[in-house]
Coordinates of C-alpha atoms in Angstrom, one line a residue:
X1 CA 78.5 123.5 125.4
X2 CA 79.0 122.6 129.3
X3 CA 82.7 120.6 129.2
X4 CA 81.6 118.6 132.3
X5 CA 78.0 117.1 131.3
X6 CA 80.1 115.4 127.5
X7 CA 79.7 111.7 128.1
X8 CA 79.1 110.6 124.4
X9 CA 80.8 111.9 121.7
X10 CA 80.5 110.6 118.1
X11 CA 83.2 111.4 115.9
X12 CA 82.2 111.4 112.0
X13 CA 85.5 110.3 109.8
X14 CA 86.6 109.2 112.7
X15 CA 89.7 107.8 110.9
X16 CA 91.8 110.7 109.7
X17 CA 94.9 111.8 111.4
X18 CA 94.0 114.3 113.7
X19 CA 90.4 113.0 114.2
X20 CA 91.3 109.5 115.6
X21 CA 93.9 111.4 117.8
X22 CA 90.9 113.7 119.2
X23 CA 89.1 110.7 119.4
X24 CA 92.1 109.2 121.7
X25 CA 92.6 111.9 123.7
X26 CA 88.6 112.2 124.4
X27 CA 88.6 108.3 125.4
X28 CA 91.9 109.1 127.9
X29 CA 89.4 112.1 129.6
X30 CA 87.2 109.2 130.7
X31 CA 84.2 110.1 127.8
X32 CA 82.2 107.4 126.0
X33 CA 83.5 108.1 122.1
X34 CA 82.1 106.1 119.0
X35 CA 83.3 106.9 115.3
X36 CA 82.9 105.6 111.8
X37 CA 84.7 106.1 109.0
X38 CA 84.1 104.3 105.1
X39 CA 88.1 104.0 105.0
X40 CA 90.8 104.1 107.8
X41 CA 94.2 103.0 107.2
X42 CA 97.1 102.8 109.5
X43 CA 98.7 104.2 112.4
X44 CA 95.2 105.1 113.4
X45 CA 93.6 101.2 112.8
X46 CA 95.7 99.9 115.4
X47 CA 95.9 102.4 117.4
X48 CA 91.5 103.1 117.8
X49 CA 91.9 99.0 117.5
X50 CA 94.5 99.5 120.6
X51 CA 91.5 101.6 122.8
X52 CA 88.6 99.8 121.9
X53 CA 87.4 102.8 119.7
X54 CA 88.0 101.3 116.0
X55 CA 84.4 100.6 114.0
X56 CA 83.4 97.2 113.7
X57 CA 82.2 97.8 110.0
X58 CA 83.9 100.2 107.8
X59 CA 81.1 102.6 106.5
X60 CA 78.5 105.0 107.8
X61 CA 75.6 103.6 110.1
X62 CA 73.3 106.8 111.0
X63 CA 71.7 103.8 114.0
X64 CA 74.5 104.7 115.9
X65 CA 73.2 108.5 116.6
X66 CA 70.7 109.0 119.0
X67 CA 69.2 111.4 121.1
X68 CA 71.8 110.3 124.0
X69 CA 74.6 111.5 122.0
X70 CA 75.6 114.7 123.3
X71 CA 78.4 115.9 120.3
X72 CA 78.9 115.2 116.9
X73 CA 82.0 116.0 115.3
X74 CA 82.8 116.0 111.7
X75 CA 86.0 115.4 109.7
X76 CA 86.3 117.4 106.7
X77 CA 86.3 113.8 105.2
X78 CA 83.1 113.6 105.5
X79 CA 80.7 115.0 102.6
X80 CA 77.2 117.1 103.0
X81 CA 75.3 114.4 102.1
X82 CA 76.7 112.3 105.1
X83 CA 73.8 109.4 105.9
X84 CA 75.3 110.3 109.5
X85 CA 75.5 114.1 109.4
X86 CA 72.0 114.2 108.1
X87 CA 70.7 111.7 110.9
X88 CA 72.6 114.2 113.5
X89 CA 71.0 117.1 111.6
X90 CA 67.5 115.6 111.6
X91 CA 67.7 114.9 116.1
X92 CA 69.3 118.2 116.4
X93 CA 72.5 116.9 117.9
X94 CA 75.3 119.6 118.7
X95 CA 77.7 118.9 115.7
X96 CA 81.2 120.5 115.3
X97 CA 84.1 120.9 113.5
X98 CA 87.5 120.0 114.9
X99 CA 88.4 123.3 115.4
X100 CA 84.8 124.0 117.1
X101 CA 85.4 121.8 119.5
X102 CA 88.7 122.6 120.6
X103 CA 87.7 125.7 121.2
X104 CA 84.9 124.9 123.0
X105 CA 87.0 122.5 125.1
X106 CA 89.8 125.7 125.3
X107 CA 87.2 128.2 126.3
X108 CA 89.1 129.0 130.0
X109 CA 92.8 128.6 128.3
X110 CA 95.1 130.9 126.8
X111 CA 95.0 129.9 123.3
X112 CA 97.9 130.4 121.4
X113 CA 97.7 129.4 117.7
X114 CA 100.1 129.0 115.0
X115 CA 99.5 129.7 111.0
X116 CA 101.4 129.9 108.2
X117 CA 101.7 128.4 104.7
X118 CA 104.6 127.0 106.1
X119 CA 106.8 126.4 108.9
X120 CA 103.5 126.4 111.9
X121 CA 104.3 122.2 112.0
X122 CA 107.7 123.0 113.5
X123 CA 107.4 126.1 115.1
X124 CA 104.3 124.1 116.8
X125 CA 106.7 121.3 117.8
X126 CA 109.7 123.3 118.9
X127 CA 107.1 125.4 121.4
X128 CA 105.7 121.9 122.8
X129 CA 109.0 120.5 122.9
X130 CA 110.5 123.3 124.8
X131 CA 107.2 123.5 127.4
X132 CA 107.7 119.4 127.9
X133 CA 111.1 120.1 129.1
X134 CA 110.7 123.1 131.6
X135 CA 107.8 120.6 133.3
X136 CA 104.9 123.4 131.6
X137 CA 101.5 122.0 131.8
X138 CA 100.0 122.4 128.5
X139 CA 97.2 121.0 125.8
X140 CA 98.1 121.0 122.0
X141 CA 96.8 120.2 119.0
X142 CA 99.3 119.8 116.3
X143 CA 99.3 118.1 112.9
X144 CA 102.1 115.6 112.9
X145 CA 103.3 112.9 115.7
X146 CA 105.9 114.3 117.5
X147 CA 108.3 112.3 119.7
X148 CA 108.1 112.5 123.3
X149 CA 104.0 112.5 122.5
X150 CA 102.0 110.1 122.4
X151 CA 99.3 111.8 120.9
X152 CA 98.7 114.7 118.6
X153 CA 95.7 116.1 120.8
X154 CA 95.4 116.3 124.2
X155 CA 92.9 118.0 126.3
X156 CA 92.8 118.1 130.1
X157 CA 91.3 120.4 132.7
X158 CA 94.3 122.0 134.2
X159 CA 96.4 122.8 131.5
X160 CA 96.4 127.3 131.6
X161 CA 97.4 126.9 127.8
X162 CA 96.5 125.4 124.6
X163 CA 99.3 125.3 121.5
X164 CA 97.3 124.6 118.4
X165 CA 98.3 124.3 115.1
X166 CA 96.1 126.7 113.0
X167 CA 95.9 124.8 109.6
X168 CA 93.8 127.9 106.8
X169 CA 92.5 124.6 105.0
X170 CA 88.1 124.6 105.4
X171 CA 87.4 123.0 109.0
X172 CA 84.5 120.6 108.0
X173 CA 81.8 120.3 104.6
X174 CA 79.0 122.4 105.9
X175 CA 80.5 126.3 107.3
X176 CA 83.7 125.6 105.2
X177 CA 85.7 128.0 107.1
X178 CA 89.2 128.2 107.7
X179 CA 90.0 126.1 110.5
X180 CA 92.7 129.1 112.4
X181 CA 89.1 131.4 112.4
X182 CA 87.7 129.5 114.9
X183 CA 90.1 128.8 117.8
X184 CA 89.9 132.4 119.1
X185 CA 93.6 132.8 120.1
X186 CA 95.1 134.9 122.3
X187 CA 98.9 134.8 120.9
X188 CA 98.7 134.2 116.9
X189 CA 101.5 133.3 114.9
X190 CA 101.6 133.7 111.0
X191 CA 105.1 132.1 109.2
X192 CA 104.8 132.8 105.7
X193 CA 102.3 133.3 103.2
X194 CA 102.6 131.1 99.6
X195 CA 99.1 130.8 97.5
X196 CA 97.9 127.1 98.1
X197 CA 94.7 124.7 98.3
X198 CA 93.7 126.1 94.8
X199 CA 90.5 124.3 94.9
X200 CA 89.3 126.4 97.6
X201 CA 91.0 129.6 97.5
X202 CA 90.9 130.2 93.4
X203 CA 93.3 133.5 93.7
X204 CA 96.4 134.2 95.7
X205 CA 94.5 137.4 96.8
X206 CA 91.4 135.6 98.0
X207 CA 94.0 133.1 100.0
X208 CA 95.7 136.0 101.5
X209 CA 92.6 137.6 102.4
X210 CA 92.4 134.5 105.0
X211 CA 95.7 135.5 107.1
X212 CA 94.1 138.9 107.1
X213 CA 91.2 137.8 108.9
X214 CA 93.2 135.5 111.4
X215 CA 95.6 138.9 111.8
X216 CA 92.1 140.8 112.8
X217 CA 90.8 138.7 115.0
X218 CA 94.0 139.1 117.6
X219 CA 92.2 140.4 121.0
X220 CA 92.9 143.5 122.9
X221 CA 95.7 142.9 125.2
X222 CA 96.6 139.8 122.4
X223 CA 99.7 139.1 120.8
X224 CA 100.4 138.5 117.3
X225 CA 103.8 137.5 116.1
X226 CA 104.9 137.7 112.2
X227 CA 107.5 136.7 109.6
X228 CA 108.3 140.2 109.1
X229 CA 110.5 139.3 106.0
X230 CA 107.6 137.7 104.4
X231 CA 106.3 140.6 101.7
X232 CA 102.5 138.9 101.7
X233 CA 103.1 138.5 105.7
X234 CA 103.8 142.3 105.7
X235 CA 100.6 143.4 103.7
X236 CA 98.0 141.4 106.5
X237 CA 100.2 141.9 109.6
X238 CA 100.1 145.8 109.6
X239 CA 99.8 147.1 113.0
X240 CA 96.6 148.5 113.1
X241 CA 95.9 149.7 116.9
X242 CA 99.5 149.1 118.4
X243 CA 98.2 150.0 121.8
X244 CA 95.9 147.4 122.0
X245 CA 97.9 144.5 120.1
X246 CA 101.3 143.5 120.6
X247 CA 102.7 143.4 117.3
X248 CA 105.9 141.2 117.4
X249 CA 107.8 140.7 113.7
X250 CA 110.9 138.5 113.6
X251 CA 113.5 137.3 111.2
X252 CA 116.3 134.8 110.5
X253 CA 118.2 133.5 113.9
X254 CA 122.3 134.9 114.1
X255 CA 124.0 131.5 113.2
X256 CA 127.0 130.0 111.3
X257 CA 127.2 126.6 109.5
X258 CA 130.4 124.9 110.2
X259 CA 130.8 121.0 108.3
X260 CA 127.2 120.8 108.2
X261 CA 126.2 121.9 111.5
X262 CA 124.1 124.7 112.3
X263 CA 125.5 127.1 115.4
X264 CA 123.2 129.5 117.2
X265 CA 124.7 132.8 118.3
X266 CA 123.2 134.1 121.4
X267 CA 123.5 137.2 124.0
X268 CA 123.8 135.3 126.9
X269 CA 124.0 131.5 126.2
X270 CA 126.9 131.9 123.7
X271 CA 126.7 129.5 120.5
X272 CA 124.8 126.7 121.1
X273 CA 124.8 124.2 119.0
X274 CA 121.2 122.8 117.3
X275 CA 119.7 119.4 115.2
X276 CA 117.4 122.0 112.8
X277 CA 118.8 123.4 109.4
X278 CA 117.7 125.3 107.1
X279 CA 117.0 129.2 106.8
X280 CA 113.3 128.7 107.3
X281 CA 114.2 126.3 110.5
X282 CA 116.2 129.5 111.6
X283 CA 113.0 131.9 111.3
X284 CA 111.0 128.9 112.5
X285 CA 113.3 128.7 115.9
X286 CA 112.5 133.0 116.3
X287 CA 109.0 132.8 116.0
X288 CA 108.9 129.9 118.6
X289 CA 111.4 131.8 121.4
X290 CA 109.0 134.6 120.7
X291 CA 105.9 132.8 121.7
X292 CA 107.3 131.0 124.0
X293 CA 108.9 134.1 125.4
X294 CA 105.2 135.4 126.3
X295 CA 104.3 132.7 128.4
X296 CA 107.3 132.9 130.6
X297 CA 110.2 130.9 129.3
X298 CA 113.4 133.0 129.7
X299 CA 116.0 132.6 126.6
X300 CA 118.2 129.8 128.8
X301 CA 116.0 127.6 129.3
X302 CA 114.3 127.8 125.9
X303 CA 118.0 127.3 124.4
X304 CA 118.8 124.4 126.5
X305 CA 115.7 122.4 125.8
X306 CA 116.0 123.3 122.0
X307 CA 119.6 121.6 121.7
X308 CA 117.3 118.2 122.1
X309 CA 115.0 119.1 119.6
X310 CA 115.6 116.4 116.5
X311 CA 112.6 117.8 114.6
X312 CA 108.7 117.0 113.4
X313 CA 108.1 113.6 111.5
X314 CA 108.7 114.0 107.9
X315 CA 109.9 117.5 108.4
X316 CA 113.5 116.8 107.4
X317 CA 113.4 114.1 108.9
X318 CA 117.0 112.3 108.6
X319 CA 116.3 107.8 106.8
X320 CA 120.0 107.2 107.1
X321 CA 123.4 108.3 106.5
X322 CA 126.6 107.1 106.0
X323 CA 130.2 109.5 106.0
X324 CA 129.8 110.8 102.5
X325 CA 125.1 110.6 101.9
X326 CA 122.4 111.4 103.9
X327 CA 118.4 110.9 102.9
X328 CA 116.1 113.1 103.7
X329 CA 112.3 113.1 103.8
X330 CA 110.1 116.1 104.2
X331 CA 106.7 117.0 104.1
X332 CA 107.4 119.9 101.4
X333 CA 104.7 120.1 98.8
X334 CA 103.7 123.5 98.2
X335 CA 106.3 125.4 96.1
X336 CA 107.3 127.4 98.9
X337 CA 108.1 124.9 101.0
X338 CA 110.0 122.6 97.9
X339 CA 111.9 125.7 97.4
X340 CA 113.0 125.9 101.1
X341 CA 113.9 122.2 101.7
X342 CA 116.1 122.1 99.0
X343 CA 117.8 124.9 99.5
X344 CA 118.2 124.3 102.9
X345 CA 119.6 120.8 102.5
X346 CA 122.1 122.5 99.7
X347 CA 123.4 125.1 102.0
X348 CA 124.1 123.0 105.0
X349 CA 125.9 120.2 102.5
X350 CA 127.7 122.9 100.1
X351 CA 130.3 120.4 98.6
X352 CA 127.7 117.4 98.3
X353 CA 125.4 116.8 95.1
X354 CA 121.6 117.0 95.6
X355 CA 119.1 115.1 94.4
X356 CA 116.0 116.5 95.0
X357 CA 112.5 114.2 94.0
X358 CA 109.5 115.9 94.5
X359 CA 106.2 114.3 94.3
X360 CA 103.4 115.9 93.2
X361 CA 100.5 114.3 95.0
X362 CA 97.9 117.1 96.3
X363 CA 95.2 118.8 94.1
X364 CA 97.0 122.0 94.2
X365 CA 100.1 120.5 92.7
X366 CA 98.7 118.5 90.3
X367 CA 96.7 121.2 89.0
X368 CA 97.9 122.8 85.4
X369 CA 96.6 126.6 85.9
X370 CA 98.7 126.4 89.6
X371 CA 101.8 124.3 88.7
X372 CA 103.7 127.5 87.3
X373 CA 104.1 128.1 91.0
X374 CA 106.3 125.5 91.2
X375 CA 109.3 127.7 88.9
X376 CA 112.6 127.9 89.9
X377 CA 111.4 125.6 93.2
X378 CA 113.9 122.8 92.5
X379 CA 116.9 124.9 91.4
X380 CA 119.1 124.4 93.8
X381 CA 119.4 120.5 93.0
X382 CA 122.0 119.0 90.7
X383 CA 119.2 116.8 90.1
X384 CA 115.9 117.7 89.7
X385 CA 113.1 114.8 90.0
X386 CA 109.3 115.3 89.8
X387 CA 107.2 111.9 90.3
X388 CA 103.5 111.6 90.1
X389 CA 100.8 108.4 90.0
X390 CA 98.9 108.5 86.9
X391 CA 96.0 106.9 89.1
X392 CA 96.5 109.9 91.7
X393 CA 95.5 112.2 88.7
X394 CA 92.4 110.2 87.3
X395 CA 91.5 109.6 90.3
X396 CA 91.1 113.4 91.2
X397 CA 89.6 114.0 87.9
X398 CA 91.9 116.1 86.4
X399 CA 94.0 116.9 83.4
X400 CA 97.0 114.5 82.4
X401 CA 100.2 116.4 83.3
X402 CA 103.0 115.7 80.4
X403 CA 106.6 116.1 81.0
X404 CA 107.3 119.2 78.5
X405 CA 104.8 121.0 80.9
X406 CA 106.2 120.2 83.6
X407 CA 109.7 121.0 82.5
X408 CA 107.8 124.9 81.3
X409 CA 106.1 125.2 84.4
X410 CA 109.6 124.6 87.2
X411 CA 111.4 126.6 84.3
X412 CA 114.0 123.3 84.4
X413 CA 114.6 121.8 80.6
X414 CA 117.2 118.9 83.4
X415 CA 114.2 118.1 85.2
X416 CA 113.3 114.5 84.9
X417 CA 109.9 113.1 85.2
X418 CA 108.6 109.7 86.2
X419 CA 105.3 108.3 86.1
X420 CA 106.0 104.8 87.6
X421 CA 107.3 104.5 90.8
X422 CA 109.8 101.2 90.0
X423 CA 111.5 102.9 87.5
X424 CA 111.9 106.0 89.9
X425 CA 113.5 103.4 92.5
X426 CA 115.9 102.0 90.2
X427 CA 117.1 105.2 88.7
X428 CA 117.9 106.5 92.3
X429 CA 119.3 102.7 92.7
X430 CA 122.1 103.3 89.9
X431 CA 123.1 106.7 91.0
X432 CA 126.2 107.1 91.9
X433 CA 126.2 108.0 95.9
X434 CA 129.7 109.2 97.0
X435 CA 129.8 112.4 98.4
X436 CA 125.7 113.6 97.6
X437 CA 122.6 113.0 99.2
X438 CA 118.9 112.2 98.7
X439 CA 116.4 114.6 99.8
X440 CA 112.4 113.2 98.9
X441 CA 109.7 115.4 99.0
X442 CA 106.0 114.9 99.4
X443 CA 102.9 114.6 101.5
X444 CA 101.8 111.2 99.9
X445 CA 104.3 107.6 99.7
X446 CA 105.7 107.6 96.0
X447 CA 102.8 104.7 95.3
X448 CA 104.0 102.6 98.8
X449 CA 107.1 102.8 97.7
X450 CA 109.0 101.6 100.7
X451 CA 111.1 103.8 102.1
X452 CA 113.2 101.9 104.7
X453 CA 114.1 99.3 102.0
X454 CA 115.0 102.1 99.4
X455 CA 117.4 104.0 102.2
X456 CA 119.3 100.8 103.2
X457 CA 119.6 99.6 99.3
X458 CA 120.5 104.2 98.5
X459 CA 123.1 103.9 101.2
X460 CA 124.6 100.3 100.2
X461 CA 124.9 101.6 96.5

C-alpha cells in the first residue's frame, strides 16, 4: 500500500479506543475517513462528534463501501460475519488490522515496540514523555490518553521513529494474530510475562510461546531489551546470535523511599527525585532509559524530563488526598499486575492501612479454571475487596463465581466479596479513613460507580 495515493479510509468498529483515535489522527493527515460502529460510548462520541467523523446511525451499513474506498480497517470489535467486512471482502478492498496498518504507514521509520504482560503502558508513556520534552519528532501508538497528547495515535511523514505499544491480545477476527507480530520493530521491549486472555491463549505455555515469537522476529542490527529478572522473560529472551542482536536485560532502578517519596540514585545526575512508585515503576523507568538510550537521549536529559512525568491514566493514577489518605486507581487486572499495585502502594505508605478493591471485570478474571492465578495477589492489603457485576458474568456466559471460591482461589479466608456495587460504596463510606488509603483496581467502572463523587465523600469521611 502506497501511503500517498490513501484518500478514503473506512474504519470498521470505528468506536473503540484506539480505533477512533486512528481514525483522528487519519482525519488530522488531511484523508477522507468514514466509520461505523453498532455501539460507541464516550470520550470517543464527542470527540468523532467534535471532527465530523461520528456515524449518523449507530450500526453496520455495508452501502457505505465502495469501490472508491481505498482501506478498510477492522477493530477486533468487529465479528467474521461483519455485513461490512463481508461487503469489503466481496469488492476486494485492501482491509487491515490496526497493527497492519501502522505498519504499513511505519514502513520508512524506526519502529520501536513495547510488550509485556505488564508495565509496556508506562514504559510507552515515560519514552513519549521524555521525547516530547527534548523537542524529538516522533509517531506513537499507545493504549491509554496520556497528558501532554491529544491523541493516542499519530502518524505524520517526518517523524524518523514510531513508539508503539505492542499489546499480544489477537489484532482483528479474521488472521487473529497477536497484534506485537505485525509491527516489525526494530528496538523491542518485553516487561514481564504473567499468563492472560485465557480465552485465547488456553495454557501459560502456548501464551509464552507468543513473546518468543516477538523475541525472534528482532532484526539483524535490532535491539531487544528485557526484564531480565522476569524467570518466563528469561526462557524467550535467550540471546541466540549476540552478534547480530543487541541483547539489553535490565532490572530494578538504585532508589530509596523517604515519607512516601521515591528518590532515584544516579552516576551523574545525583538523586533525583520522581512522581512514579512502585518496584515495577522502577523496572518500568530502566527499560525506558534503555530505549530511549538507543535513539540518542543521554541519561541528563532523560532524568530531567522524567522528574515531570505524573504517570499514564489509570495507572496509579492519584483521585485525591488529604494529610493522612490518598485514592488510587489503576488499571491492574491480571494477577500480576493486582499483585504489583498493591504492593507498591504498601511499600511507599509503610505506616498507612490499605484497602485494596479489585474488580474482576475481564473474561480471564472472571473465569473459574484461571482465577487460582489470582493467589496471594491481594496480600499485602489490610483489606482485601473483590467486586464483580453479576450481569458482567451472564452476560459473558459464564459460570457464577461464589464467595468461598473466590476466598480458595486468592488463598485469603479476610477477603470480602461484593456483588452490588451500592453496598460496595457504602462499606468503603463507613471505613474509618485516618491514616490509610484507598487503592481501586480494574479495567471496567465498578457498575458507573462514580468515582469523583466516591473520592470527595472517601476523603470527607
Amino acid at each position: 500500500m502506497e501511503k500517498k495515493e490513501l484518500q478514503r479510509i473506512h474504519l470498521i468498529a470505528t468506536g473503540g479506543s484506539i480505533m477512533h483515535n486512528l481514525a483522528l489522527a487519519l482525519h488530522d493527515k488531511g484523508l477522507q475517513v468514514t466509520g461505523s460502529d453498532d455501539e460507541i460510548f464516550e470520550p470517543a462520541k464527542s470527540r468523532l462528534a467534535a471532527a465530523g467523523l461520528l456515524p449518523k446511525q449507530e450500526g453496520w451499513f455495508p452501502e457505505k463501501l465502495d469501490a472508491t474506498i481505498d482501506a478498510v480497517i477492522l477493530g477486533m470489535h468487529a465479528r467474521p460475519d461483519n455485513p461490512e467486512l463481508l461487503r469489503a471482502q466481496e469488492l476486494g478492498l485492501p482491509i487491515y488490522s490496526f497493527p497492519e496498518f501502522i505498519y504499513e504507514q511505519s514502513r520508512d521509520k524506526q519502529r520501536i515496540v513495547i510488550g509485556g504482560s505488564h508495565g509496556k503502558t508506562s514504559i510507552t508513556s515515560i519514552i513519549m514523555h521524555v521525547l516530547k520534552e527534548n523537542n524529538r519528532k516522533f509517531d506513537y501508538a499507545v493504549g491509554a490518553q496520556l497528558e501532554g497528547f491529544d491523541r493516542m495515535v499519530k502518524l505524520t511523514e517526518d517523524a524518523p521513529i514510531i513508539i508503539i505499544e505492542g499489546d499480544e491480545y489477537l489484532s482483528d477476527p479474521i488472521k487473529r494474530v497477536p497484534k506485537f507480530h505485525l509491527y516489525h520493530h526494530h528496538i523491542g521491549v518485553i516487561s514481564g510475562i504473567s499468563w492472560d486472555h485465557i480465552n485465547v491463549f488456553p495454557d501459560p505455555e502456548m501464551y509464552r510461546d507468543q513473546f518468543r515469537i516477538f523475541a525472534e522476529m528482532t532484526p539483524k542490527a535490532g535491539t531487544l531489551i528485557y526484564n531480565k529478572d522476569d524467570e518466563q522473560v528469561q526462557l524467550v529472551a535467550v540471546p541466540r546470535n549476540p552478534a547480530d542482536i543487541n541483547y539489553i536485560g535490565y532490572g530494578v532502578h538504585d532508589h530509596t523511599i523517604k515519607n512516601g517519596r521515591t528518590i532515584l540514585h544516579t552516576k551523574k545526575d545525583g538523586d533525583v527525585e520522581i512522581q512514579l512508585f512502585g518496584e515495577h515503576n522502577l523496572r518500568n523507568i530502566n527499560a525506558a532509559k534503555e530505549v530511549c538510550k538507543q535513539i540518542g537521549i543521554k541519561a541528563h536529559d532523560f532524568y530531567n524530563a522524567l522528574k515531570t512525568f505524573k504517570g499514564a491514566a489509570k495507572r496509579l493514577e492519584k483521585l485525591g488526598e488529604t494529610d493522612t489518605t490518598v485514592i488510587y486507581r489503576d488499571f491492574a487486572h491480571a494477577p500480576s499486575k493486582v499483585k504489583a499495585t498493591t504492593e507498591a502502594v504498601k511499600v511507599q505508605f509503610p505506616q498507612r492501612q490499605l484497602v485494596a478493591v479489585l474488580e474482576l471485570h475481564t473474561f480471564s478474571s472472571l473465569n473459574k479454571n484461571f482465577i487460582p492465578q489470582y493467589a496471594d495477589a491481594l496480600d499485602k492489603a489490610d483489606e482485601a475487596i473483590v467486586y464483580f457485576n453479576p450481569k458482567t458474568i451472564e452476560h459473558k456466559r459464564m459460570e457464577m463465581l461464589s464467595e468461598d471460591e473466590l476466598k480458595a482461589a486468592f488463598k485469603n479466608p479476610n477477603l470480602k466479596v461484593y456483588t452490588d456495587s451500592e453496598a460496595l460504596q457504602q462499606h468503603l463510606l463507613n471505613y474509618s479513613w485516618q491514616h490509610a488509603n484507598l487503592l481501586l483496581m480494574s479495567s471496567g467502572n465498578y457498575n458507573n460507580i462514580n468515582m469523583e463523587a466516591l473520592t470527595q465523600a472517601v476523603l470527607k469521611a
